[in-house]
Amino acid sequence: MKKETPYLTALIQKLAPKVGAKVIVEPKWKIVAQIRYSNGVNRYLRFYTLDLNPVGASDIAKDKGFAKFFMQKMGYPVANGKEFFKPWWAKVIGSKDTAKTALSYAKKIGYPLIVKPNSSSQGHGVTLVHNSKELLRALNDAFEDDRVAIVEEYKPGRDYRVVTLDGKIISAYERVALSVTGDGQKNISELLVAKQKLFKKKKRDTRINLRDPRILKMLKSKDKNLRTVLAKGESITLLPNSNLSTGGESKDVTATIHPKFKKIAIRLTKDMGLRIAGVDIMVTEGEITEAPKKDGYYIIEINAAPGLDHYVTTGKAQEKIVEAMYLKVLKAMRKR
């Protein structure tokens, strides 16, 4: 079967002629490319990463623990949390912070808690836990993909992604976690299958895993399962994270985001040494369209390579926003 060209690779190929550039794509996997400008400058693309942000700043942003350390030092509000290490890695670095000590930490700050792999993206592995048994299971799952896992307090609110580029807001949208709404006839499994078909129709590259233990656990906590038939109009949230890649929905707020939240996102991007970033903000009091309240929001994380392929499927306006953004990126990379 012919491998489909990833969204960003295809978009760069489409836009490159507008800035007098040619694109050479590695043909087997199509996830890396060289962008050759007429002035002799060569730039590179790998997955969602382009030659725009400095390497050091990008690497820090990829590491949730280190990024949170610097954000907190600069006065940005973040959720309280701590890193814990896979046993063999803990020995290598001489740390006692393993799953065993995570139990004591959890008891100290209290449940529920969020567990997530330190270097994951797109919401992969983010788990909400309510007790020590669930915590240990979530840590074991996280350690399958990463040698470092973060345990942090659960502070729910409204989840927003704000994308900045060279001191300007390019897009802002609210992310709503995967959910289904009943019709009084279909069970939850059938509703999820129908949602997956809708994603496919929209050409949205999102895969809903009906066996995802996080979905099953969320249902169990609400005395439901995949065979439960929801009443007409009854909605239920199925995942602890709101990433579009895991089935979340988006609501565009680019035109209505409050100026003070704009300044926060732009300043944080600059302070973290980045030119382009996706700033994830959780607003626990009010909305991002209102002025931020003291202790009413915190920074979830900052992403140096914000993937917008799911965002573009939400509408023609969003598609134009993303294309305009990457055209600016290509122009910026053309400079020597």
Tab-separated table of C-alpha atoms in Angstrom:
chain	number	residue	atom	x	y	z
A	1	MET	CA	0.000	0.000	0.000
A	2	LYS	CA	1.328	3.425	-0.937
A	3	LYS	CA	2.312	5.444	2.130
A	4	GLU	CA	0.432	8.722	2.424
A	5	THR	CA	2.518	11.888	2.640
A	6	PRO	CA	2.231	13.445	6.146
A	7	TYR	CA	0.256	16.679	6.305
A	8	LEU	CA	3.143	19.052	7.060
A	9	THR	CA	5.397	17.515	4.416
A	10	ALA	CA	2.650	17.915	1.810
A	11	LEU	CA	1.912	21.465	2.945
A	12	ILE	CA	5.563	22.510	2.692
A	13	GLN	CA	5.714	21.036	-0.805
A	14	LYS	CA	2.635	23.070	-1.731
A	15	LEU	CA	3.896	26.362	-0.273
A	16	ALA	CA	7.594	26.177	-1.170
A	17	PRO	CA	7.218	27.509	-4.753
A	18	LYS	CA	5.661	30.694	-3.330
A	19	VAL	CA	8.995	31.547	-1.691
A	20	GLY	CA	11.180	30.292	-4.534
A	21	ALA	CA	12.164	27.041	-2.843
A	22	LYS	CA	12.329	23.406	-3.856
A	23	VAL	CA	11.575	20.488	-1.545
A	24	ILE	CA	13.370	17.142	-1.608
A	25	VAL	CA	11.458	14.494	0.359
A	26	GLU	CA	12.969	11.209	1.534
A	27	PRO	CA	10.723	8.829	-0.461
A	28	LYS	CA	10.348	5.828	1.845
A	29	TRP	CA	8.927	7.389	5.018
A	30	LYS	CA	8.219	10.958	3.815
A	31	ILE	CA	8.760	12.426	7.277
A	32	VAL	CA	12.006	14.251	6.503
A	33	ALA	CA	12.676	16.782	3.785
A	34	GLN	CA	15.216	19.331	2.613
A	35	ILE	CA	13.994	22.805	1.668
A	36	ARG	CA	16.362	24.376	-0.866
A	37	TYR	CA	16.093	28.140	-1.338
A	38	SER	CA	17.267	29.992	-4.450
A	39	ASN	CA	19.737	32.024	-2.335
A	40	GLY	CA	21.633	28.855	-1.456
A	41	VAL	CA	20.157	28.361	2.013
A	42	ASN	CA	19.118	24.796	2.890
A	43	ARG	CA	16.691	24.043	5.728
A	44	TYR	CA	15.244	20.779	7.014
A	45	LEU	CA	11.959	19.277	8.156
A	46	ARG	CA	11.480	16.242	10.398
A	47	PHE	CA	7.929	15.290	11.429
A	48	TYR	CA	6.594	18.637	12.756
A	49	THR	CA	10.017	20.169	13.412
A	50	LEU	CA	11.405	22.840	11.098
A	51	ASP	CA	14.696	24.764	11.236
A	52	LEU	CA	13.274	27.784	13.020
A	53	ASN	CA	13.676	27.278	16.772
A	54	PRO	CA	17.175	26.944	18.322
A	55	VAL	CA	18.130	23.326	19.032
A	56	GLY	CA	18.791	23.816	22.752
A	57	ALA	CA	15.506	25.628	23.384
A	58	SER	CA	13.609	22.996	21.384
A	59	ASP	CA	15.161	20.155	23.379
A	60	ILE	CA	14.252	21.825	26.675
A	61	ALA	CA	10.655	22.291	25.506
A	62	LYS	CA	10.440	18.574	24.619
A	63	ASP	CA	11.392	17.664	28.186
A	64	LYS	CA	8.327	18.476	30.289
A	65	GLY	CA	10.203	18.392	33.574
A	66	PHE	CA	13.006	20.732	32.527
A	67	ALA	CA	10.595	23.080	30.747
A	68	LYS	CA	8.398	23.306	33.840
A	69	PHE	CA	11.479	24.047	35.980
A	70	PHE	CA	12.426	27.064	33.873
A	71	MET	CA	8.855	28.297	33.497
A	72	GLN	CA	8.381	28.207	37.257
A	73	LYS	CA	11.713	29.967	37.849
A	74	MET	CA	10.543	32.775	35.553
A	75	GLY	CA	7.310	33.171	37.494
A	76	TYR	CA	4.840	31.346	35.266
A	77	PRO	CA	2.182	29.332	37.132
A	78	VAL	CA	2.464	25.548	36.665
A	79	ALA	CA	0.877	22.524	38.322
A	80	ASN	CA	2.779	21.091	41.282
A	81	GLY	CA	4.515	17.908	40.237
A	82	LYS	CA	7.644	15.792	40.338
A	83	GLU	CA	9.633	13.482	38.051
A	84	PHE	CA	10.096	9.806	38.834
A	85	PHE	CA	12.459	7.409	37.106
A	86	LYS	CA	12.445	3.924	35.670
A	87	PRO	CA	14.469	1.700	38.082
A	88	TRP	CA	17.487	1.136	35.820
A	89	TRP	CA	17.685	4.825	34.951
A	90	ALA	CA	17.364	5.835	38.605
A	91	LYS	CA	20.447	3.716	39.313
A	92	VAL	CA	22.371	5.301	36.448
A	93	ILE	CA	21.681	8.865	37.625
A	94	GLY	CA	21.850	8.054	41.342
A	95	SER	CA	18.264	8.967	42.191
A	96	LYS	CA	15.894	7.357	44.695
A	97	ASP	CA	12.812	8.790	42.979
A	98	THR	CA	11.167	5.634	41.597
A	99	ALA	CA	7.610	4.308	41.552
A	100	LYS	CA	7.980	3.387	45.226
A	101	THR	CA	8.724	6.940	46.325
A	102	ALA	CA	5.972	8.188	44.011
A	103	LEU	CA	3.468	6.540	46.368
A	104	SER	CA	4.691	8.677	49.269
A	105	TYR	CA	4.636	11.796	47.112
A	106	ALA	CA	1.074	11.058	45.978
A	107	LYS	CA	-0.061	10.602	49.563
A	108	LYS	CA	1.496	13.949	50.437
A	109	ILE	CA	-0.193	16.036	47.704
A	110	GLY	CA	-3.371	13.944	47.458
A	111	TYR	CA	-5.391	12.229	44.733
A	112	PRO	CA	-6.568	12.487	41.997
A	113	LEU	CA	-3.323	12.976	40.091
A	114	ILE	CA	-2.119	13.111	36.502
A	115	VAL	CA	0.632	10.767	35.309
A	116	LYS	CA	2.361	11.316	31.965
A	117	PRO	CA	5.556	10.279	30.170
A	118	ASN	CA	8.084	13.108	30.339
A	119	SER	CA	8.821	13.303	26.617
A	120	SER	CA	5.503	12.275	25.075
A	121	SER	CA	3.440	14.453	22.766
A	122	GLN	CA	-0.156	14.691	21.549
A	123	GLY	CA	-1.522	13.500	24.890
A	124	HIS	CA	0.024	10.046	24.588
A	125	GLY	CA	0.045	8.203	27.910
A	126	VAL	CA	-1.650	10.940	29.963
A	127	THR	CA	-3.584	9.153	32.718
A	128	LEU	CA	-5.819	10.311	35.570
A	129	VAL	CA	-5.336	8.213	38.721
A	130	HIS	CA	-7.383	8.059	41.914
A	131	ASN	CA	-5.430	5.674	44.160
A	132	SER	CA	-2.079	3.939	44.667
A	133	LYS	CA	-3.016	0.910	42.543
A	134	GLU	CA	-3.894	3.093	39.580
A	135	LEU	CA	-0.767	5.206	40.132
A	136	LEU	CA	1.564	2.207	39.953
A	137	ARG	CA	-0.172	0.902	36.844
A	138	ALA	CA	0.036	4.306	35.146
A	139	LEU	CA	3.729	4.635	36.022
A	140	ASN	CA	4.466	1.174	34.613
A	141	ASP	CA	2.655	2.130	31.404
A	142	ALA	CA	4.567	5.425	31.194
A	143	PHE	CA	7.889	3.621	31.729
A	144	GLU	CA	7.202	1.443	28.705
A	145	ASP	CA	7.714	4.523	26.521
A	146	ASP	CA	9.914	6.765	28.653
A	147	ARG	CA	12.505	6.453	31.382
A	148	VAL	CA	11.014	9.481	33.150
A	149	ALA	CA	7.396	9.995	34.220
A	150	ILE	CA	5.758	13.040	35.754
A	151	VAL	CA	3.245	12.886	38.585
A	152	GLU	CA	1.393	16.139	39.157
A	153	GLU	CA	-1.706	17.501	40.808
A	154	TYR	CA	-4.947	17.348	38.862
A	155	LYS	CA	-6.244	20.856	38.256
A	156	PRO	CA	-9.132	20.655	35.771
A	157	GLY	CA	-10.395	23.587	33.778
A	158	ARG	CA	-10.713	24.733	30.186
A	159	ASP	CA	-7.807	23.583	28.031
A	160	TYR	CA	-6.418	25.914	25.342
A	161	ARG	CA	-3.650	25.734	22.743
A	162	VAL	CA	-2.221	29.125	21.696
A	163	VAL	CA	0.212	29.108	18.761
A	164	THR	CA	2.692	31.976	18.542
A	165	LEU	CA	5.160	32.944	15.822
A	166	ASP	CA	7.713	35.752	16.091
A	167	GLY	CA	5.747	37.748	18.639
A	168	LYS	CA	2.281	37.261	17.160
A	169	ILE	CA	-0.661	34.982	17.884
A	170	ILE	CA	-1.288	32.734	14.888
A	171	SER	CA	-4.126	30.652	16.286
A	172	ALA	CA	-5.866	29.901	19.556
A	173	TYR	CA	-8.422	27.233	20.245
A	174	GLU	CA	-10.084	25.450	23.129
A	175	ARG	CA	-9.550	21.693	23.252
A	176	VAL	CA	-12.390	19.534	24.538
A	177	ALA	CA	-11.625	15.936	25.524
A	178	LEU	CA	-12.987	12.931	23.641
A	179	SER	CA	-16.644	12.520	24.507
A	180	VAL	CA	-19.855	11.056	23.141
A	181	THR	CA	-23.477	12.134	23.393
A	182	GLY	CA	-26.223	9.548	23.605
A	183	ASP	CA	-29.191	9.122	21.299
A	184	GLY	CA	-31.060	6.642	23.494
A	185	GLN	CA	-30.325	3.787	21.086
A	186	LYS	CA	-26.611	3.224	20.426
A	187	ASN	CA	-24.256	2.035	23.150
A	188	ILE	CA	-21.011	3.869	23.897
A	189	SER	CA	-18.952	1.546	21.703
A	190	GLU	CA	-21.260	2.198	18.741
A	191	LEU	CA	-21.156	5.950	19.382
A	192	LEU	CA	-17.347	5.845	19.305
A	193	VAL	CA	-17.339	3.880	16.059
A	194	ALA	CA	-19.673	6.492	14.559
A	195	LYS	CA	-17.350	9.268	15.752
A	196	GLN	CA	-14.367	7.504	14.176
A	197	LYS	CA	-16.231	7.324	10.865
A	198	LEU	CA	-16.918	11.056	11.115
A	199	PHE	CA	-13.214	11.733	11.688
A	200	LYS	CA	-12.378	9.657	8.628
A	201	LYS	CA	-14.937	11.557	6.559
A	202	LYS	CA	-13.284	14.822	7.624
A	203	LYS	CA	-9.898	13.316	6.651
A	204	ARG	CA	-8.808	13.680	10.251
A	205	ASP	CA	-5.963	11.330	11.149
A	206	THR	CA	-7.310	10.351	14.565
A	207	ARG	CA	-7.604	6.784	15.806
A	208	ILE	CA	-9.947	6.011	18.688
A	209	ASN	CA	-8.776	2.932	20.549
A	210	LEU	CA	-11.823	1.197	22.034
A	211	ARG	CA	-9.495	-0.870	24.212
A	212	ASP	CA	-7.673	2.139	25.633
A	213	PRO	CA	-7.495	1.340	29.385
A	214	ARG	CA	-7.960	5.016	30.156
A	215	ILE	CA	-11.373	4.983	28.440
A	216	LEU	CA	-12.372	1.801	30.234
A	217	LYS	CA	-11.252	3.220	33.579
A	218	MET	CA	-13.095	6.476	32.994
A	219	LEU	CA	-16.268	4.553	32.207
A	220	LYS	CA	-15.853	2.334	35.260
A	221	SER	CA	-15.482	5.382	37.507
A	222	LYS	CA	-18.913	6.466	36.287
A	223	ASP	CA	-20.478	2.988	36.643
A	224	LYS	CA	-20.632	2.550	32.884
A	225	ASN	CA	-19.000	0.391	30.220
A	226	LEU	CA	-18.775	0.245	26.416
A	227	ARG	CA	-22.141	-1.538	26.262
A	228	THR	CA	-23.952	1.187	28.185
A	229	VAL	CA	-26.675	3.003	26.238
A	230	LEU	CA	-26.696	6.700	27.074
A	231	ALA	CA	-29.963	8.588	27.289
A	232	LYS	CA	-30.720	11.005	24.482
A	233	GLY	CA	-28.666	14.154	25.034
A	234	GLU	CA	-26.551	12.609	27.803
A	235	SER	CA	-22.829	13.311	27.328
A	236	ILE	CA	-19.830	11.592	28.854
A	237	THR	CA	-16.114	12.476	28.755
A	238	LEU	CA	-13.860	9.505	28.022
A	239	LEU	CA	-10.242	10.689	28.349
A	240	PRO	CA	-8.346	12.804	30.899
A	241	ASN	CA	-6.573	14.859	28.219
A	242	SER	CA	-8.024	17.114	25.531
A	243	ASN	CA	-5.546	16.623	22.694
A	244	LEU	CA	-7.060	16.611	19.211
A	245	SER	CA	-4.871	13.631	18.306
A	246	THR	CA	-6.712	11.454	20.839
A	247	GLY	CA	-10.194	12.390	19.654
A	248	GLY	CA	-10.694	15.789	21.227
A	249	GLU	CA	-12.673	18.553	19.553
A	250	SER	CA	-11.655	22.177	19.064
A	251	LYS	CA	-13.360	25.547	19.356
A	252	ASP	CA	-11.558	28.435	17.685
A	253	VAL	CA	-10.962	31.494	19.877
A	254	THR	CA	-8.278	33.224	17.778
A	255	ALA	CA	-10.396	36.337	17.339
A	256	THR	CA	-11.619	36.496	20.941
A	257	ILE	CA	-8.636	35.520	23.137
A	258	HIS	CA	-8.082	38.208	25.779
A	259	PRO	CA	-5.089	40.527	25.137
A	260	LYS	CA	-3.525	39.640	28.493
A	261	PHE	CA	-3.521	35.942	27.622
A	262	LYS	CA	-1.991	36.882	24.252
A	263	LYS	CA	0.835	38.672	26.058
A	264	ILE	CA	1.397	35.684	28.363
A	265	ALA	CA	1.750	33.258	25.446
A	266	ILE	CA	3.993	35.577	23.435
A	267	ARG	CA	6.199	36.413	26.410
A	268	LEU	CA	6.549	32.771	27.452
A	269	THR	CA	7.561	31.741	23.929
A	270	LYS	CA	10.253	34.418	23.913
A	271	ASP	CA	11.398	33.625	27.462
A	272	MET	CA	11.823	29.956	26.514
A	273	GLY	CA	14.076	30.985	23.614
A	274	LEU	CA	11.611	29.964	20.900
A	275	ARG	CA	10.279	31.681	17.795
A	276	ILE	CA	7.357	29.352	17.161
A	277	ALA	CA	5.512	27.448	19.883
A	278	GLY	CA	2.259	25.940	20.973
A	279	VAL	CA	1.520	27.212	24.480
A	280	ASP	CA	-0.943	25.009	26.366
A	281	ILE	CA	-2.891	26.903	29.007
A	282	MET	CA	-5.413	25.521	31.491
A	283	VAL	CA	-7.882	28.169	32.651
A	284	THR	CA	-9.378	27.055	35.953
A	285	GLU	CA	-11.486	30.171	36.524
A	286	GLY	CA	-13.430	31.711	33.650
A	287	GLU	CA	-12.362	31.495	30.006
A	288	ILE	CA	-9.403	32.594	27.906
A	289	THR	CA	-11.611	35.290	26.381
A	290	GLU	CA	-11.664	36.994	29.805
A	291	ALA	CA	-8.833	38.676	31.682
A	292	PRO	CA	-6.740	36.097	33.580
A	293	LYS	CA	-7.558	35.882	37.280
A	294	LYS	CA	-4.902	35.461	39.951
A	295	ASP	CA	-4.393	31.720	40.493
A	296	GLY	CA	-7.028	31.180	37.808
A	297	TYR	CA	-4.800	29.590	35.177
A	298	TYR	CA	-1.561	27.690	34.718
A	299	ILE	CA	0.756	26.597	31.916
A	300	ILE	CA	0.378	22.903	31.084
A	301	GLU	CA	3.403	22.815	28.781
A	302	ILE	CA	5.036	24.466	25.787
A	303	ASN	CA	5.534	22.687	22.470
A	304	ALA	CA	8.354	23.733	20.146
A	305	ALA	CA	6.871	21.808	17.210
A	306	PRO	CA	3.105	22.277	17.415
A	307	GLY	CA	1.413	19.758	15.129
A	308	LEU	CA	-1.606	21.426	13.544
A	309	ASP	CA	-2.753	18.663	11.216
A	310	HIS	CA	-5.763	17.878	13.425
A	311	TYR	CA	-6.593	21.561	13.840
A	312	VAL	CA	-6.858	22.149	10.083
A	313	THR	CA	-9.633	19.554	9.791
A	314	THR	CA	-11.944	21.654	11.946
A	315	GLY	CA	-12.791	24.096	9.144
A	316	LYS	CA	-11.734	26.047	6.076
A	317	ALA	CA	-10.860	29.105	8.161
A	318	GLN	CA	-8.451	27.042	10.272
A	319	GLU	CA	-6.916	25.564	7.133
A	320	LYS	CA	-6.185	29.056	5.831
A	321	ILE	CA	-4.710	30.093	9.196
A	322	VAL	CA	-2.286	27.173	9.183
A	323	GLU	CA	-1.239	27.710	5.567
A	324	ALA	CA	-0.617	31.404	6.227
A	325	MET	CA	1.446	30.526	9.302
A	326	TYR	CA	3.700	28.068	7.502
A	327	LEU	CA	4.160	30.477	4.602
A	328	LYS	CA	5.530	32.950	7.162
A	329	VAL	CA	7.735	30.209	8.599
A	330	LEU	CA	9.168	29.399	5.170
A	331	LYS	CA	9.922	33.087	4.546
A	332	ALA	CA	11.584	33.372	7.947
A	333	MET	CA	13.825	30.359	7.297
A	334	ARG	CA	14.957	31.766	3.958
A	335	LYS	CA	17.154	34.330	5.709
A	336	ARG	CA	20.812	33.448	6.110
